[in-house]
Amino acid sequence: MYNFEYHKAKTIADASAMITQKSEAKLVAGGMTLIPTLKLRLAKPSDLVDLNGLPELKGIKREGSAVVIGAMTRHVEVAESAEVQKAIPALAHLASHIGDPAVRNRGTLGGSISNNDPVADYPAAVVALNATVITNKRKIAADAFFKGMFETALEPGEIVTAVSFPMPEKAAYMKFPNPASRYAIVGVFVAKHKDGVRVAVTGAGPCVFRQKDMEAALAKNFSADAIKSIAQKQDGLNGDIHASPEYRAHLVGVMARRAVAAAG
Amino acid sequence: MTARLIGDPVRRKEDRRFLTGKGHYTDDINRAGQVYAVFVRSPHAHAEIKSINTKRAAGAPGIVAVYTGADLVKAGIGTLPCGWGVKNKDGSPMAEPPHPVLASGKVRHVGDPVAVVIAESKAAAEEAAERVDVTYKELPSVTAVDAAVKPGAPQLYDAVKGNLCYDWHIGDKAAADAAFAKAAHVTKLDIVNNRLVPNAMEPRAYIGDYDRATGEHTLFTTCQNPHAIRLLMGAFVLHVPEHKLRVVAPDVGGGFGSKIYHYAEEAAVTWAAAQLGRPVKWTAERSESFLSDAHGRDHVTHAELALDLSGKFLGLRVSTLANLGGYLSTFAAAVPTYLYATLLAGTYTTPAIYAEVKGVFTNTVPVDAYRGAGRPEASYLLERLVDKAANEIQIDPAELRRKNFIPKDAYPYQTPVALAYDSGDYFATLDMALKAADYAGFAKRRDDAKRHGKLRGIGLATYIEACGVAPSAVAGALGARAGLYEVAAVRVNPTGSVTVLTGTHSHGQGHETTFAQVVAERLGIPIDQVDVVHGDTAKTPFGMGTYGSRSLPVGGSALVKALDKVEAKGKKIAAHLLEAAEADIEFKDGKFTVAGTDKSKSFGEVALAAYIPHNYPLETLEPGLDETAYYDPKNFTFPSGAHVAEVEIDRDTGVVELLKFTAADDFGRIVNPMIVEGQVHGGLAQGIGQALFEECRYDPESGQLVTGSFMDYRMPRAGDLPSFAVATHATLCTHNPLGVKGCGEAGAIGAPGAVMNAVLNALSTVGVSDLQMPATPERVWRAINDSKAAA
């Protein structure tokens, strides 16, 4: 690990100012990606600005027909929240399958989506549930938030403070985990809303994406059979020693059908 | 009444220490004035070192020293020795290129150490290590064993033609060829034994220390055999005599073979400590372990089995390419030869066997013994071959095995590949395993699974292994450069408690309990009156350490011999105290009794008399009760068994789920069934890991290690494993005093074949007849797809 200056943010404004002023500053949320990267000397930030200790970033609350989850809420808190389990059980289920217990006890919603790892689970939920990402500066629609591999719409100094998840009629998340890391090789989140169906795929491509052919078919007939003949194209999908693009494309279909079946 | 301790599931004495976090591992040790070493490692698979500039590192904050290979050469430091020499087919010795402590001239694998940086803190050493400027000229590399023997392959050593360390063979080629000429059926198989990374929980760690006043060097090390390290490092590398070199292996958190070998970092820190007059500590990062611990397996094999019309095996021909990595590790040469091809008879009466093995250098981490070492490779090959033959000639796989088993009354049984089995009953363990696994009821379970859209399969494997390593003269004739006996000292303390000093080493096996059980039962004293000391050359006599399931068969036998001596001397003392003839003294239940009388002395009274010899036959007998014995085994031991796996496969994803695993093993007499069961469980997890999950992969172009962390190297997890059904059936070893055979490696030997045969059994219903380990989801999915396409 290289040396860096450590700051514990006292307010969100304070954190925002610090990461704007310092040349190579990084925010620390759960640290589940950042800390291993530092330990392997793969990153050399000048300053770390710690968001732990800001209570306004924490917590889960119901607001009308949405569940609003603070950015610093741990995965385990989402997984075990009675509110989330009741309102959007698929989201609690997703959180309960992120990484392992150690990761779930440290990792946060805001950290996960701000990092936008192509194989992270949460982006699929944010997109499929048509969530709104709330930052210290504005509100960003899910479809506009995830820009590409490790890239988001966040601007310098912008910090995710919460995510508002509208309650779907039904939803489910099916993940085919990387056998070693437990990240998603393919994760498909299917959500049926009043105004349509959204199918978000994580792990398969460089960034979470919507499978619109499936969405259209499911809007007409929300059943696994309805998407049986829809093949995910393998062009542009990820490939590694665990799964080729061809296999990932195949798994998108399998996981989508299973998600639809699980959503009921 | 004598407490029956042998055979009891006595709770592990060492667990209080381990479970309360009081274990004392190398990294827990800190010496006054300690400095920290970090190794600069090659980022390239194969490159010339054009220059190493240490100037910037030497100016780094907190820096103490920087050494390169040139410094070690200048200091007269030797190269890391190989402990076993193998001969080529023509009788010439194997190629044995030098293995420098720090690379000189060339690097031969990613992770090859080129310099060591020593600083006041680990962080400072890491900083300084980045300032060592090494200029490399990259060379083409080769990591796959079959690619390395091809004409035009990149060559690792100028002096080693075709990357060939040796071209070795065993058995009777003419007899095997004749068997094939008259065969009714020949089954052929091309098979890969996947490369594995051992991944002991505790990474390697070393501390070198030096006392300028006495000239004594000390090395604290995570090793399985401190005396062997002292001998190898002292005699061949650092040129320090034994009496000035102490090697301590304190608590060690797993080894699985990977901590047998003498590693470069051990020599470097021991030497540097003497240069600096300060203790030097190095602890591997996990990513460093992947790049520098010896790996295991990595064979590519073609095999053929000849059968007659009735299904009797007539002959076996095997041709194997074994990857040795970039350098010869300590026992590397022996693993794919004498620990592999000598096991190719397996449990069968195959009368003619011929095997040839090419040991091949590649641009990978050195490969050496890993749990099972050669025997899992042999067993997996045979059991896949036998299952394939059974499918081809349409005989039930269990029946084909029974037809070819060595009969119960055939012992001692001389195989065509050097070994003479002393005992076994393969029919009994197979029957036990099949019954416990409900083999007979499988068809119904398969049909039920089919209704749920799953492919269900059952597979079995039998195995034999050669353990209790090893008769020294036999091993010596085969190329071993060490003796392989074991030693134990039984130090009876004045008040009758006992300290055992053993040359073996426990790094998870529970010797502190099992050895104490042997002593407590024999001497009739409570088990808490016995302590077992191991892992320090300053305390224990010169023994060979722990590997090859040898500790109880060889070390335990030495212990029994030492106990014999204690009892014999005790009888002499008792005879004097009881004023009786020595021949009339009986020792039982911790008492020396004059036969036929109630006159007796307790073991404690006799011990006290030995150390306070006021009333003692000093004219004829030395005081004290402290006996040492060495035991050189007459033969290997031959644990055997039958394993049955049952799996279900998700056709849509290719995911294999292991539902049931049954093991019936013959380990001879069992001292502690709980510890044996634990050993079997651990071995099975690793064997199942090899079959379904683990695969060390190098990028064929760049030679980079692709599976360099747990993010990509897939270890088995508890959740992957069913509850194991394990049972034992004992036929006693005929040539050691406890009748024990060893149990540490069996699980890793039997499991891969059983699991893969189960996977292939499930896939046979969709037309798949071959698959290589590990049976990963994509590999299984592709096999199903390819067979669909072919149909």
PDB file of C-alpha atoms in Angstrom, chain B residues 109 142-149 166 191-198 293-302 319-327 332 335-337 340 357-378 380-381 690 694-699 703-705 707 713 752 772-774 779:
ATOM      1  CA  HIS B 109       8.897 -18.041 -14.751  1.00  0.00           C
ATOM      2  CA  VAL B 142       6.308 -21.981 -23.112  1.00  0.00           C
ATOM      3  CA  THR B 143       4.085 -23.017 -20.216  1.00  0.00           C
ATOM      4  CA  ALA B 144       2.172 -26.066 -21.470  1.00  0.00           C
ATOM      5  CA  VAL B 145       3.987 -29.360 -21.109  1.00  0.00           C
ATOM      6  CA  ASP B 146       2.922 -30.728 -24.498  1.00  0.00           C
ATOM      7  CA  ALA B 147       3.987 -27.516 -26.218  1.00  0.00           C
ATOM      8  CA  ALA B 148       7.387 -27.544 -24.513  1.00  0.00           C
ATOM      9  CA  VAL B 149       8.452 -30.847 -26.098  1.00  0.00           C
ATOM     10  CA  TYR B 166      14.591 -36.893 -18.281  1.00  0.00           C
ATOM     11  CA  ILE B 191      -6.064 -37.589 -20.253  1.00  0.00           C
ATOM     12  CA  VAL B 192      -4.909 -34.410 -18.571  1.00  0.00           C
ATOM     13  CA  ASN B 193      -4.188 -34.132 -14.887  1.00  0.00           C
ATOM     14  CA  ASN B 194      -4.829 -30.471 -14.193  1.00  0.00           C
ATOM     15  CA  ARG B 195      -2.244 -28.287 -12.538  1.00  0.00           C
ATOM     16  CA  LEU B 196      -3.095 -27.248  -8.977  1.00  0.00           C
ATOM     17  CA  VAL B 197      -1.948 -24.594  -6.533  1.00  0.00           C
ATOM     18  CA  PRO B 198      -1.670 -26.039  -3.011  1.00  0.00           C
ATOM     19  CA  ASP B 293       4.937 -22.107  -3.844  1.00  0.00           C
ATOM     20  CA  ALA B 294       5.587 -25.312  -5.759  1.00  0.00           C
ATOM     21  CA  HIS B 295       2.498 -26.322  -7.744  1.00  0.00           C
ATOM     22  CA  GLY B 296       1.143 -29.841  -8.148  1.00  0.00           C
ATOM     23  CA  ARG B 297       0.130 -32.391 -10.855  1.00  0.00           C
ATOM     24  CA  ASP B 298       0.179 -31.099 -14.492  1.00  0.00           C
ATOM     25  CA  HIS B 299       0.404 -34.265 -16.587  1.00  0.00           C
ATOM     26  CA  VAL B 300      -0.627 -34.994 -20.150  1.00  0.00           C
ATOM     27  CA  THR B 301      -0.961 -38.724 -20.744  1.00  0.00           C
ATOM     28  CA  HIS B 302      -1.882 -41.256 -23.363  1.00  0.00           C
ATOM     29  CA  SER B 319       3.037 -42.431 -21.867  1.00  0.00           C
ATOM     30  CA  THR B 320       3.135 -39.282 -19.759  1.00  0.00           C
ATOM     31  CA  LEU B 321       4.489 -35.787 -20.129  1.00  0.00           C
ATOM     32  CA  ALA B 322       5.066 -34.294 -16.688  1.00  0.00           C
ATOM     33  CA  ASN B 323       5.516 -30.565 -16.210  1.00  0.00           C
ATOM     34  CA  LEU B 324       8.399 -29.815 -13.826  1.00  0.00           C
ATOM     35  CA  GLY B 325       8.239 -26.024 -14.110  1.00  0.00           C
ATOM     36  CA  GLY B 326      11.189 -23.707 -14.621  1.00  0.00           C
ATOM     37  CA  TYR B 327      13.532 -25.335 -12.107  1.00  0.00           C
ATOM     38  CA  ALA B 332      10.218 -32.848  -8.325  1.00  0.00           C
ATOM     39  CA  VAL B 335       6.930 -37.424  -8.179  1.00  0.00           C
ATOM     40  CA  PRO B 336       5.978 -38.280 -11.775  1.00  0.00           C
ATOM     41  CA  THR B 337       8.243 -41.350 -11.814  1.00  0.00           C
ATOM     42  CA  TYR B 340       3.429 -42.277 -10.045  1.00  0.00           C
ATOM     43  CA  VAL B 357       7.535 -40.499 -18.507  1.00  0.00           C
ATOM     44  CA  LYS B 358       9.166 -37.406 -19.869  1.00  0.00           C
ATOM     45  CA  GLY B 359       9.953 -34.775 -17.248  1.00  0.00           C
ATOM     46  CA  VAL B 360       9.764 -31.407 -18.947  1.00  0.00           C
ATOM     47  CA  PHE B 361      10.924 -27.899 -18.080  1.00  0.00           C
ATOM     48  CA  THR B 362       8.473 -25.066 -18.817  1.00  0.00           C
ATOM     49  CA  ASN B 363       8.232 -21.367 -17.930  1.00  0.00           C
ATOM     50  CA  THR B 364       6.066 -22.021 -14.897  1.00  0.00           C
ATOM     51  CA  VAL B 365       6.485 -22.195 -11.147  1.00  0.00           C
ATOM     52  CA  PRO B 366       8.320 -25.422 -10.190  1.00  0.00           C
ATOM     53  CA  VAL B 367       6.019 -28.421  -9.774  1.00  0.00           C
ATOM     54  CA  ASP B 368       6.535 -30.858  -6.918  1.00  0.00           C
ATOM     55  CA  ALA B 369       4.623 -33.147  -4.587  1.00  0.00           C
ATOM     56  CA  TYR B 370       1.138 -32.012  -3.630  1.00  0.00           C
ATOM     57  CA  ARG B 371      -1.148 -34.140  -1.442  1.00  0.00           C
ATOM     58  CA  GLY B 372      -0.935 -37.591  -2.987  1.00  0.00           C
ATOM     59  CA  ALA B 373       1.999 -36.672  -5.229  1.00  0.00           C
ATOM     60  CA  GLY B 374       1.956 -38.931  -8.286  1.00  0.00           C
ATOM     61  CA  ARG B 375      -0.532 -41.359  -6.795  1.00  0.00           C
ATOM     62  CA  PRO B 376      -3.629 -39.235  -7.554  1.00  0.00           C
ATOM     63  CA  GLU B 377      -2.367 -38.961 -11.131  1.00  0.00           C
ATOM     64  CA  ALA B 378      -1.934 -42.747 -11.386  1.00  0.00           C
ATOM     65  CA  TYR B 380      -7.210 -41.036 -11.773  1.00  0.00           C
ATOM     66  CA  LEU B 381      -5.732 -42.346 -15.014  1.00  0.00           C
ATOM     67  CA  GLN B 690      -9.405 -30.973  -8.517  1.00  0.00           C
ATOM     68  CA  GLU B 694      -9.425 -26.080  -9.370  1.00  0.00           C
ATOM     69  CA  GLU B 695      -7.242 -25.396 -12.360  1.00  0.00           C
ATOM     70  CA  CYS B 696      -4.061 -23.384 -12.471  1.00  0.00           C
ATOM     71  CA  ARG B 697      -3.958 -21.652 -15.828  1.00  0.00           C
ATOM     72  CA  TYR B 698      -1.173 -19.814 -17.607  1.00  0.00           C
ATOM     73  CA  ASP B 699      -1.727 -17.605 -20.612  1.00  0.00           C
ATOM     74  CA  GLY B 703       3.221 -17.004 -19.883  1.00  0.00           C
ATOM     75  CA  GLN B 704       1.419 -14.950 -17.226  1.00  0.00           C
ATOM     76  CA  LEU B 705      -0.327 -16.815 -14.430  1.00  0.00           C
ATOM     77  CA  THR B 707      -5.293 -17.822 -11.936  1.00  0.00           C
ATOM     78  CA  TYR B 713      -8.453 -19.796  -8.747  1.00  0.00           C
ATOM     79  CA  PRO B 752     -11.008 -37.213  -8.641  1.00  0.00           C
ATOM     80  CA  GLN B 772     -11.120 -33.399 -18.813  1.00  0.00           C
ATOM     81  CA  MET B 773     -10.886 -32.075 -15.271  1.00  0.00           C
ATOM     82  CA  PRO B 774     -12.064 -29.829 -13.862  1.00  0.00           C
ATOM     83  CA  ARG B 779     -16.801 -27.254 -20.114  1.00  0.00           C
TER      84      ARG B 779
END
